[in-house]
Short mmCIF file of C-alpha atoms in Angstrom, two decimals:
data_model
loop_
_atom_site.label_atom_id
_atom_site.label_comp_id
_atom_site.label_asym_id
_atom_site.label_seq_id
_atom_site.Cartn_x
_atom_site.Cartn_y
_atom_site.Cartn_z
CA MET A 1 21.18 -16.82 -2.90
CA GLU A 2 21.50 -20.32 -4.35
CA PHE A 3 22.38 -21.31 -7.91
CA PRO A 4 22.56 -25.13 -8.02
CA LYS A 5 25.17 -26.31 -10.52
CA ASP A 6 23.11 -29.23 -11.85
CA LEU A 7 20.34 -26.98 -13.19
CA LYS A 8 19.99 -24.79 -16.30
CA TYR A 9 18.42 -21.35 -16.22
CA THR A 10 16.60 -18.70 -18.27
CA LYS A 11 16.88 -14.92 -18.17
CA GLU A 12 13.24 -14.90 -17.06
CA HIS A 13 14.38 -16.68 -13.87
CA GLU A 14 13.06 -20.19 -14.48
CA TRP A 15 15.21 -23.24 -13.74
CA VAL A 16 15.25 -26.55 -15.59
CA ARG A 17 16.37 -30.01 -14.44
CA ILE A 18 17.08 -32.30 -17.38
CA GLU A 19 16.52 -36.06 -17.13
CA SER A 20 16.81 -37.60 -20.61
CA ASN A 21 13.83 -36.30 -22.57
CA ILE A 22 11.91 -35.00 -19.54
CA VAL A 23 12.57 -31.62 -17.93
CA THR A 24 11.35 -30.32 -14.59
CA VAL A 25 10.64 -26.57 -14.42
CA GLY A 26 10.45 -24.10 -11.54
CA ILE A 27 11.44 -20.54 -10.65
CA THR A 28 14.77 -19.58 -9.12
CA ASP A 29 15.75 -18.48 -5.65
CA TYR A 30 16.40 -15.01 -7.05
CA ALA A 31 12.88 -14.95 -8.55
CA GLN A 32 11.14 -15.92 -5.33
CA ASP A 33 13.21 -13.41 -3.38
CA SER A 34 12.32 -10.62 -5.82
CA LEU A 35 8.63 -11.51 -5.73
CA GLY A 36 8.29 -11.62 -1.97
CA ASP A 37 5.54 -13.66 -0.31
CA VAL A 38 3.98 -15.82 -3.03
CA VAL A 39 0.23 -16.19 -2.52
CA TYR A 40 -1.16 -17.43 -5.83
CA LEU A 41 -0.11 -19.73 -8.67
CA GLU A 42 -1.72 -20.71 -11.95
CA LEU A 43 -0.30 -23.64 -13.93
CA PRO A 44 -1.43 -25.39 -17.14
CA GLU A 45 -3.29 -28.72 -17.10
CA GLU A 46 -1.60 -32.04 -17.62
CA GLY A 47 -1.47 -32.70 -21.36
CA ALA A 48 -1.19 -29.02 -22.30
CA THR A 49 1.38 -27.88 -24.82
CA VAL A 50 3.97 -25.32 -23.77
CA THR A 51 6.14 -23.30 -26.13
CA LYS A 52 9.61 -21.94 -25.49
CA ASP A 53 9.56 -18.26 -24.37
CA GLU A 54 5.77 -18.18 -24.12
CA THR A 55 3.83 -17.93 -20.87
CA PHE A 56 2.74 -21.16 -19.22
CA GLY A 57 1.33 -19.72 -16.01
CA VAL A 58 1.22 -16.90 -13.50
CA VAL A 59 2.70 -16.40 -10.06
CA GLU A 60 1.47 -13.65 -7.74
CA SER A 61 2.93 -12.25 -4.56
CA VAL A 62 1.00 -9.99 -2.21
CA LYS A 63 2.12 -7.03 -4.30
CA ALA A 64 2.86 -8.23 -7.83
CA VAL A 65 1.76 -10.39 -10.74
CA SER A 66 4.44 -12.16 -12.82
CA ASP A 67 4.12 -14.32 -15.93
CA LEU A 68 5.96 -17.64 -16.04
CA PHE A 69 7.81 -18.30 -19.30
CA SER A 70 8.47 -21.77 -20.60
CA PRO A 71 12.18 -22.56 -21.00
CA ILE A 72 11.43 -25.24 -23.62
CA SER A 73 8.67 -26.52 -25.92
CA GLY A 74 6.81 -29.75 -25.26
CA THR A 75 3.90 -31.49 -23.57
CA VAL A 76 3.12 -31.19 -19.86
CA ILE A 77 3.17 -34.70 -18.39
CA GLU A 78 2.89 -33.78 -14.72
CA VAL A 79 1.74 -30.70 -12.76
CA ASN A 80 2.57 -29.98 -9.11
CA ASP A 81 -1.02 -29.53 -7.92
CA ALA A 82 0.09 -29.49 -4.27
CA LEU A 83 2.09 -26.36 -5.04
CA VAL A 84 -0.99 -24.61 -6.48
CA ASP A 85 -2.69 -25.23 -3.11
CA ASN A 86 0.35 -24.09 -1.12
CA PRO A 87 2.19 -21.57 -3.31
CA GLU A 88 4.15 -20.21 -0.32
CA VAL A 89 6.39 -23.28 -0.72
CA ILE A 90 7.96 -21.38 -3.63
CA ASN A 91 9.54 -19.04 -1.07
CA ASP A 92 10.76 -21.90 1.13
CA ASP A 93 12.11 -24.44 -1.35
CA PRO A 94 12.28 -23.01 -4.89
CA TYR A 95 14.50 -25.80 -6.28
CA GLY A 96 12.88 -28.70 -4.45
CA ASP A 97 9.22 -29.05 -3.45
CA ALA A 98 8.35 -25.98 -5.52
CA TRP A 99 8.92 -27.66 -8.89
CA MET A 100 6.03 -26.67 -11.15
CA LEU A 101 5.89 -28.84 -14.27
CA LYS A 102 7.43 -31.91 -15.84
CA VAL A 103 7.57 -31.47 -19.60
CA GLU A 104 8.35 -33.96 -22.34
CA MET A 105 10.50 -31.99 -24.75
CA SER A 106 9.54 -31.77 -28.42
CA ASN A 107 12.83 -30.19 -29.47
CA SER A 108 15.85 -30.92 -27.28
CA GLY A 109 17.88 -28.57 -29.50
CA GLU A 110 16.31 -25.70 -27.51
CA LEU A 111 18.38 -26.70 -24.49
CA LYS A 112 21.45 -25.02 -25.92
CA ASP A 113 19.82 -21.61 -25.32
CA LEU A 114 19.67 -22.14 -21.55
CA LEU A 115 22.21 -20.63 -19.18
CA THR A 116 24.55 -22.54 -16.89
CA ALA A 117 24.50 -21.78 -13.15
CA ASP A 118 27.57 -19.56 -13.50
CA GLU A 119 26.15 -17.68 -16.48
CA TYR A 120 22.83 -17.16 -14.71
CA LYS A 121 24.49 -16.02 -11.50
CA LYS A 122 26.51 -13.48 -13.47
CA TYR A 123 23.36 -12.31 -15.25
CA VAL A 124 21.50 -11.82 -11.95
CA GLU A 125 24.37 -9.89 -10.42
CA GLU A 126 24.41 -7.56 -13.41
CA GLU A 127 20.65 -7.09 -13.22
CA LYS A 128 20.76 -5.95 -9.59
CA MET B 1 4.64 8.66 -10.92
CA ILE B 2 7.27 10.12 -13.22
CA VAL B 3 9.78 12.42 -11.63
CA ALA B 4 11.61 13.96 -14.57
CA ASN B 5 15.10 15.32 -14.08
CA LYS B 6 14.84 15.07 -10.34
CA LYS B 7 17.15 13.18 -8.11
CA ILE B 8 15.43 10.58 -6.00
CA LYS B 9 14.86 11.87 -2.48
CA LEU B 10 16.09 10.03 0.61
CA THR B 11 14.36 10.03 3.99
CA PRO B 12 16.41 10.54 7.18
CA LEU B 13 16.09 6.77 7.75
CA ASN B 14 17.49 5.67 4.37
CA GLN B 15 20.72 4.24 5.80
CA ILE B 16 18.75 2.35 8.46
CA HIS B 17 16.67 0.68 5.74
CA LYS B 18 19.83 -0.32 3.88
CA ASP B 19 21.38 -1.69 7.07
CA LEU B 20 18.21 -3.76 7.60
CA ASN B 21 18.50 -5.14 4.04
CA ALA B 22 15.12 -3.71 3.09
CA LYS B 23 13.96 -3.92 -0.50
CA LEU B 24 13.93 -0.33 -1.70
CA ILE B 25 11.70 1.08 -4.40
CA SER B 26 11.02 4.45 -5.91
CA PHE B 27 7.72 5.83 -4.64
CA ALA B 28 6.43 9.34 -5.35
CA GLY B 29 10.01 10.51 -5.97
CA TRP B 30 11.38 8.92 -2.79
CA GLU B 31 13.52 5.86 -2.21
CA MET B 32 11.34 3.92 0.22
CA PRO B 33 11.42 0.46 1.85
CA VAL B 34 8.73 -1.79 0.35
CA GLN B 35 9.54 -4.68 2.70
CA TYR B 36 12.08 -5.89 5.26
CA THR B 37 11.27 -9.44 6.36
CA GLY B 38 8.22 -9.97 4.13
CA VAL B 39 4.89 -8.27 3.56
CA ILE B 40 2.80 -10.93 5.34
CA ASP B 41 5.13 -11.15 8.35
CA GLU B 42 5.17 -7.37 8.73
CA HIS B 43 1.43 -7.07 8.22
CA LEU B 44 0.67 -9.64 10.93
CA ALA B 45 3.14 -7.98 13.33
CA VAL B 46 1.07 -4.80 13.12
CA ARG B 47 -2.19 -6.69 13.71
CA LYS B 48 -0.73 -8.66 16.66
CA SER B 49 1.90 -6.48 18.32
CA ALA B 50 3.44 -3.43 16.67
CA GLY B 51 5.15 -2.18 13.55
CA LEU B 52 7.38 0.81 12.86
CA PHE B 53 6.99 2.71 9.58
CA ASP B 54 9.13 5.35 7.95
CA VAL B 55 6.59 7.82 6.59
CA SER B 56 8.99 10.74 6.27
CA HIS B 57 7.98 11.08 2.63
CA MET B 58 4.61 12.47 3.69
CA GLY B 59 4.25 16.23 3.32
CA GLU B 60 3.54 18.75 6.08
CA ILE B 61 2.11 22.16 5.22
CA GLU B 62 1.50 24.80 7.87
CA VAL B 63 -1.22 27.44 7.54
CA SER B 64 -1.01 30.30 10.02
CA GLY B 65 -2.15 33.86 10.66
CA PRO B 66 -5.18 35.73 11.98
CA LYS B 67 -7.41 34.37 9.20
CA ALA B 68 -6.10 30.77 9.30
CA THR B 69 -9.37 29.26 10.57
CA ASP B 70 -11.43 30.83 7.78
CA ALA B 71 -8.83 29.79 5.23
CA VAL B 72 -8.81 26.09 6.16
CA GLN B 73 -12.60 26.07 6.59
CA ASP B 74 -13.08 27.42 3.07
CA MET B 75 -10.82 24.89 1.38
CA THR B 76 -11.71 21.68 3.18
CA THR B 77 -14.84 19.54 2.92
CA ASN B 78 -15.07 18.58 6.60
CA ASP B 79 -16.12 21.13 9.24
CA ALA B 80 -12.90 22.66 10.55
CA SER B 81 -14.88 24.96 12.87
CA LYS B 82 -15.66 21.88 15.01
CA LEU B 83 -11.95 21.30 15.69
CA LYS B 84 -10.51 22.18 19.08
CA ASP B 85 -6.83 22.81 19.75
CA GLY B 86 -5.02 19.48 19.80
CA HIS B 87 -7.55 17.74 17.55
CA VAL B 88 -6.92 16.06 14.20
CA GLN B 89 -9.48 15.77 11.41
CA TYR B 90 -9.56 13.66 8.24
CA THR B 91 -10.66 15.99 5.47
CA LEU B 92 -10.43 16.61 1.73
CA LEU B 93 -9.26 19.37 -0.54
CA CYS B 94 -11.53 19.51 -3.60
CA TYR B 95 -11.51 21.24 -6.95
CA PRO B 96 -14.50 23.43 -7.87
CA ASP B 97 -15.92 20.47 -9.86
CA GLY B 98 -15.81 18.22 -6.78
CA GLY B 99 -12.80 16.16 -7.89
CA VAL B 100 -10.23 15.52 -5.16
CA VAL B 101 -6.98 17.50 -4.88
CA ASP B 102 -5.91 15.35 -1.93
CA ASP B 103 -7.14 13.61 1.19
CA VAL B 104 -5.34 14.98 4.22
CA LEU B 105 -5.13 15.15 7.98
CA LEU B 106 -5.73 18.59 9.46
CA TYR B 107 -4.03 19.40 12.78
CA LYS B 108 -5.28 22.34 14.84
CA PHE B 109 -2.68 23.97 17.13
CA SER B 110 -4.73 27.15 17.69
CA ASN B 111 -7.16 29.43 15.89
CA THR B 112 -4.17 30.94 14.11
CA LYS B 113 -2.12 27.81 13.38
CA TYR B 114 -2.98 24.60 11.52
CA MET B 115 -0.96 21.90 9.80
CA PHE B 116 -1.94 19.62 6.92
CA CYS B 117 -0.34 16.20 6.59
CA VAL B 118 -0.57 15.35 2.87
CA ASN B 119 0.26 12.51 0.50
CA ALA B 120 3.90 12.46 -0.63
CA ALA B 121 2.99 12.42 -4.32
CA ASN B 122 0.83 15.50 -3.83
CA THR B 123 2.98 17.69 -1.56
CA GLU B 124 4.06 20.20 -4.23
CA LYS B 125 0.62 20.32 -5.85
CA ASP B 126 -1.11 20.79 -2.49
CA TYR B 127 1.34 23.48 -1.38
CA ILE B 128 0.65 25.49 -4.53
CA TRP B 129 -3.10 24.87 -4.27
CA ILE B 130 -3.25 25.91 -0.63
CA LYS B 131 -1.08 29.00 -1.23
CA GLU B 132 -3.34 30.09 -4.07
CA HIS B 133 -6.52 29.71 -2.04
CA VAL B 134 -5.80 30.93 1.49
CA GLY B 135 -6.48 34.60 0.80
CA HIS B 136 -4.91 37.50 2.68
CA ASN B 137 -3.36 37.48 6.14
CA VAL B 138 -2.49 33.81 5.98
CA ALA B 139 1.02 32.39 5.72
CA VAL B 140 1.64 28.99 4.12
CA ARG B 141 4.86 27.11 4.78
CA ASN B 142 5.92 23.79 3.32
CA LEU B 143 7.57 22.06 6.32
CA SER B 144 8.09 18.75 4.52
CA ASP B 145 11.87 19.12 4.53
CA PHE B 146 11.84 19.97 8.21
CA PHE B 147 9.75 17.07 9.50
CA GLY B 148 10.67 13.42 9.41
CA GLN B 149 7.79 11.12 10.31
CA ILE B 150 7.56 7.72 11.97
CA ALA B 151 4.37 5.74 12.53
CA ILE B 152 4.11 3.13 15.27
CA GLN B 153 1.02 1.01 14.71
CA GLY B 154 -0.45 -2.01 16.43
CA PRO B 155 -2.10 -2.97 19.73
CA LEU B 156 1.20 -2.70 21.67
CA SER B 157 2.10 0.75 20.33
CA GLN B 158 1.20 2.60 23.50
CA PRO B 159 3.34 0.58 25.98
CA ILE B 160 6.31 0.75 23.59
CA LEU B 161 6.08 4.47 22.91
CA GLN B 162 5.26 5.26 26.55
CA ASN B 163 8.69 4.04 27.64
CA ALA B 164 10.37 6.47 25.28
CA CYS B 165 8.19 9.51 25.77
CA ASN B 166 7.63 12.20 28.44
CA LEU B 167 3.85 12.47 27.90
CA ASP B 168 1.11 10.33 29.46
CA LEU B 169 -0.09 8.70 26.24
CA SER B 170 -3.31 7.48 27.85
CA LEU B 171 -4.38 11.15 27.80
CA ILE B 172 -4.05 11.38 24.01
CA ARG B 173 -7.29 10.08 22.54
CA TYR B 174 -7.87 8.82 19.00
CA TYR B 175 -7.50 11.68 16.50
CA HIS B 176 -5.85 13.95 19.07
CA PHE B 177 -2.23 15.09 19.38
CA LYS B 178 0.19 16.66 21.83
CA GLU B 179 3.66 18.15 21.59
CA GLY B 180 6.22 16.30 23.68
CA ASN B 181 9.66 14.76 23.78
CA ILE B 182 10.89 11.39 22.49
CA ALA B 183 14.53 10.29 22.64
CA ASP B 184 15.59 13.88 23.44
CA ALA B 185 13.75 15.30 20.44
CA ASN B 186 10.75 17.59 20.37
CA ALA B 187 7.97 15.87 18.53
CA ILE B 188 4.30 16.09 17.64
CA ILE B 189 2.67 12.88 18.82
CA SER B 190 -0.61 12.13 17.14
CA ARG B 191 -2.91 9.17 17.85
CA THR B 192 -3.66 8.47 14.20
CA GLY B 193 -2.68 5.98 11.53
CA TYR B 194 -3.45 4.19 8.31
CA THR B 195 -3.73 0.59 9.50
CA GLY B 196 -6.96 0.31 11.50
CA GLU B 197 -4.95 -0.47 14.63
CA ASP B 198 -4.25 1.72 17.62
CA GLY B 199 -1.06 3.69 17.14
CA PHE B 200 0.72 6.97 16.80
CA GLU B 201 2.26 9.14 14.12
CA ILE B 202 5.31 11.06 15.27
CA TYR B 203 6.51 14.24 13.58
CA ALA B 204 10.06 15.18 14.54
CA PRO B 205 12.89 17.32 13.18
CA TRP B 206 14.56 15.63 10.19
CA ASP B 207 17.91 15.03 11.91
CA LYS B 208 16.31 13.60 15.07
CA THR B 209 14.14 11.04 13.30
CA ALA B 210 16.79 8.30 13.20
CA ASN B 211 17.31 8.53 16.99
CA ILE B 212 13.59 8.06 17.56
CA TRP B 213 13.54 5.04 15.22
CA HIS B 214 16.44 3.38 17.10
CA GLU B 215 14.89 4.14 20.48
CA LEU B 216 11.52 2.64 19.49
CA MET B 217 13.07 -0.44 17.87
CA GLU B 218 15.06 -1.06 21.04
CA ARG B 219 12.16 -0.43 23.44
CA GLY B 220 9.85 -2.47 21.23
CA SER B 221 12.04 -5.52 20.73
CA LYS B 222 10.63 -7.40 23.72
CA PHE B 223 7.11 -6.61 22.45
CA GLY B 224 7.86 -8.08 19.02
CA ILE B 225 8.03 -4.79 17.11
CA LYS B 226 9.05 -5.06 13.45
CA PRO B 227 9.99 -2.51 10.82
CA VAL B 228 7.20 -2.36 8.23
CA GLY B 229 7.47 -1.27 4.61
CA LEU B 230 5.10 0.24 2.09
CA GLY B 231 3.95 -3.22 0.97
CA ALA B 232 2.29 -4.02 4.28
CA ARG B 233 1.21 -0.40 4.70
CA ASP B 234 -0.87 -0.94 1.57
CA THR B 235 -2.35 -4.33 2.58
CA LEU B 236 -3.18 -2.98 6.07
CA ARG B 237 -5.04 0.05 4.74
CA LEU B 238 -6.78 -2.05 2.11
CA GLU B 239 -8.15 -4.50 4.69
CA MET B 240 -9.71 -1.45 6.36
CA GLY B 241 -11.12 -0.13 3.09
CA PHE B 242 -9.22 3.14 3.53
CA PRO B 243 -8.90 4.98 0.20
CA LEU B 244 -5.47 5.70 -1.28
CA TYR B 245 -4.99 8.81 -3.40
CA GLY B 246 -4.06 7.73 -6.92
CA ASN B 247 -6.05 4.50 -6.56
CA GLU B 248 -9.48 5.22 -5.06
CA LEU B 249 -9.18 9.01 -5.16
CA ASN B 250 -8.19 11.36 -7.97
CA ASP B 251 -9.16 14.62 -9.65
CA ALA B 252 -11.93 12.90 -11.66
CA THR B 253 -13.62 11.24 -8.69
CA THR B 254 -15.66 12.95 -5.98
CA PRO B 255 -15.68 12.06 -2.27
CA LEU B 256 -19.37 11.10 -2.62
CA GLU B 257 -18.48 8.48 -5.22
CA ALA B 258 -15.57 7.37 -3.03
CA GLY B 259 -17.95 6.60 -0.15
CA ILE B 260 -16.35 9.10 2.20
CA ASP B 261 -19.32 11.49 2.28
CA ARG B 262 -19.27 11.55 6.08
CA PHE B 263 -16.20 13.79 5.75
CA VAL B 264 -18.07 16.15 3.41
CA LYS B 265 -20.31 18.63 5.24
CA LEU B 266 -22.70 19.96 2.63
CA ASN B 267 -24.44 22.11 5.29
CA LYS B 268 -21.33 24.32 5.51
CA ARG B 269 -21.71 27.88 4.22
CA TYR B 270 -18.90 27.35 1.73
CA PHE B 271 -15.92 25.29 0.69
CA ILE B 272 -14.26 24.90 -2.69
CA GLY B 273 -16.36 22.38 -4.59
CA ILE B 274 -19.49 22.63 -2.44
CA ASP B 275 -21.80 23.63 -5.30
CA ALA B 276 -20.75 20.74 -7.51
CA LEU B 277 -21.01 18.26 -4.63
CA LYS B 278 -24.43 19.55 -3.55
CA LYS B 279 -25.62 19.14 -7.10
CA GLN B 280 -24.19 15.63 -7.28
CA ALA B 281 -25.80 14.71 -3.95
CA GLN B 282 -29.12 15.92 -5.35
CA MET B 283 -28.84 14.23 -8.76
CA GLY B 284 -27.34 11.04 -7.39
CA ILE B 285 -24.00 9.45 -8.23
CA ASN B 286 -23.43 7.25 -11.29
CA LYS B 287 -20.61 5.18 -9.84
CA ARG B 288 -19.75 4.17 -6.32
CA ILE B 289 -16.84 2.55 -4.52
CA VAL B 290 -17.43 -1.00 -3.29
CA GLY B 291 -15.42 -3.75 -1.63
CA PHE B 292 -15.09 -7.16 -3.28
CA GLU B 293 -14.26 -10.62 -2.08
CA MET B 294 -13.36 -13.16 -4.76
CA ILE B 295 -15.51 -16.28 -5.01
CA GLY B 296 -13.56 -17.83 -7.89
CA ALA B 297 -9.78 -18.26 -7.94
CA GLY B 298 -7.69 -15.17 -8.60
CA ILE B 299 -6.58 -11.91 -7.05
CA PRO B 300 -8.14 -8.62 -8.20
CA ARG B 301 -5.62 -5.93 -9.10
CA SER B 302 -5.76 -2.25 -9.92
CA HIS B 303 -7.30 -1.53 -13.39
CA TYR B 304 -8.86 -4.98 -13.84
CA LYS B 305 -12.28 -4.58 -15.45
CA ILE B 306 -15.57 -5.41 -13.73
CA PHE B 307 -18.42 -7.02 -15.70
CA ASP B 308 -22.08 -7.71 -15.10
CA LYS B 309 -22.45 -10.65 -17.50
CA ALA B 310 -21.12 -9.22 -20.78
CA ARG B 311 -21.52 -5.56 -19.80
CA LEU B 312 -18.53 -3.54 -18.58
CA VAL B 313 -19.69 -1.90 -15.33
CA GLY B 314 -16.57 -0.74 -13.55
CA GLU B 315 -12.89 -1.07 -12.68
CA ILE B 316 -10.83 -2.32 -9.75
CA THR B 317 -8.77 0.37 -7.96
CA SER B 318 -6.86 -1.79 -5.43
CA GLY B 319 -6.61 -5.48 -4.71
CA THR B 320 -4.52 -8.04 -2.87
CA LEU B 321 -4.54 -11.29 -0.99
CA SER B 322 -5.53 -10.17 2.51
CA PRO B 323 -2.88 -11.46 4.94
CA SER B 324 -5.26 -11.31 7.92
CA LEU B 325 -8.19 -13.02 6.21
CA GLY B 326 -6.41 -15.26 3.70
CA LYS B 327 -8.88 -14.11 1.03
CA ALA B 328 -8.50 -12.20 -2.20
CA ILE B 329 -10.07 -8.77 -1.72
CA GLY B 330 -10.33 -5.57 -3.69
CA MET B 331 -11.99 -2.22 -4.08
CA GLY B 332 -13.35 -0.67 -7.21
CA TYR B 333 -15.94 1.56 -8.78
CA VAL B 334 -19.17 0.11 -10.18
CA LYS B 335 -22.41 1.60 -11.50
CA THR B 336 -24.46 2.74 -8.51
CA GLU B 337 -27.39 0.41 -9.24
CA LEU B 338 -25.02 -2.56 -8.91
CA SER B 339 -23.29 -1.40 -5.73
CA SER B 340 -25.31 -3.13 -3.00
CA VAL B 341 -23.69 -5.67 -0.68
CA GLY B 342 -24.22 -9.24 -1.87
CA THR B 343 -24.25 -8.39 -5.59
CA LYS B 344 -22.23 -10.85 -7.65
CA LEU B 345 -20.12 -9.43 -10.46
CA ASP B 346 -17.27 -10.74 -12.58
CA ILE B 347 -13.70 -9.49 -12.48
CA GLU B 348 -11.74 -9.97 -15.68
CA ILE B 349 -8.46 -11.65 -14.74
CA ARG B 350 -6.16 -12.56 -17.64
CA LYS B 351 -9.08 -12.59 -20.10
CA LYS B 352 -11.22 -14.84 -17.90
CA ASN B 353 -14.26 -13.62 -15.96
CA ILE B 354 -14.01 -14.68 -12.32
CA THR B 355 -16.93 -14.27 -9.92
CA ALA B 356 -16.68 -11.88 -7.00
CA ARG B 357 -19.18 -10.69 -4.41
CA ILE B 358 -19.64 -7.17 -3.05
CA VAL B 359 -19.03 -7.21 0.70
CA LYS B 360 -19.12 -4.67 3.51
CA VAL B 361 -15.99 -2.70 4.27
CA PRO B 362 -13.90 -2.74 6.37
CA PHE B 363 -12.95 -6.24 5.24
CA TYR B 364 -11.14 -6.72 8.54
CA THR B 365 -12.70 -5.88 11.90
CA ARG B 366 -10.66 -5.44 15.02
CA THR B 367 -11.47 -7.70 17.93
CA VAL B 368 -13.11 -6.12 20.95
CA ALA B 369 -9.79 -6.15 22.83
CA GLN B 370 -8.02 -4.32 20.04
CA ALA B 371 -10.81 -1.77 19.71
CA ALA B 372 -10.04 -0.16 23.07
CA VAL B 373 -9.79 3.17 21.34
CA ASN B 374 -12.81 3.97 19.25
CA PRO B 375 -12.67 5.98 16.05
CA SER B 376 -14.61 9.21 16.45
#
């Protein structure tokens, strides 16, 4: 199970990569492993507004449906449409090609609520 | 299912599942493997070569005695009098109102000895129901703690099992069984399954089940055998349109509504529920099971609502992304007048209505080569 150090995490198992005012969002290795084979993904449109802790999409495995929760508030400036067509990439490369959204943050103060890799790893181990 | 104040039960293969790093879940009071390598991978292994399933959670109930034949005939919807020794029959136990107690396999050993294989979640309920309704001179034994059960399913099941077994498996036809020996254990070997593929279900003493598993995994390795969990068991049965108790079947649904009327013989003299079912057959059913294929994007899931324009007309009972077909499929109940193949209806998915089309089941059809053994 991987927990890249350069990312931040949520307890709902999303990861965030921060580059100045833009963040990239995806789901973690632990999340994809728990879901099993991902077969369906719904993401918001470019230009949509997302709000911290509210759902921004849905991911489905063969067996289960899971909501995706936004780690931060802001405006969606880019959507990974290729991933919607090939959602199984989430299982293969959760931190790379399986990025979901790029969001322009409206309140960078929200970043302080995110977990570090070590904190998230500890959280996941306790959840098991 | 809620199992209050009961310890979760472990099958004789529990340690094997842990050693294989399976994902374990609680199902019907049992700790069961939901997947090993992945649902799709396991599903396709069963369609292409073979898969091994731990189904030790299933219940086995023996009915024996001089009046055993009358007893099973009077409590099952199918015609048990047609069974010969060594035959298996898919049949239903019904309530007097026609609702389903359980869907079961009935094994005939002789005129005085039968065995039901029942759904794990229903074992206790069925045992009590059967005991209460067999009448005099019939003994009922719950053998569920005695039998472990392994299913080997897929087109290569026979060559794999043949290497480990003292019987000539080519002599066991579909829905027949024989008693034999596998990996030094006495076992009931039944050519049955829940996947739509050729295969066998093996009933063996609890403490011998692990040996049989190891033997079949070893013999099957060069054929590409894989351990298969409940996840793929569900997608495999769903592609075939096989009903699952708790989803398509329950005490408020009749077998006529569930589209399994060919297992209900209304010309029998008697069985529990016959009057209600005869009446329903005469009056016509209000709802009927159908199979759906999604036209719009989305996957139907159990309890999603079905609409005809703005009107609520039914509910999904099972749904998934079919690994064999790569399509989103589902089953559900709709008003009878809307149940014909080709009808377009909407499934409500996350507050949006998505178009689906009623299609024929089974969703998946075996190729000619795979269909060497024909269902009776």
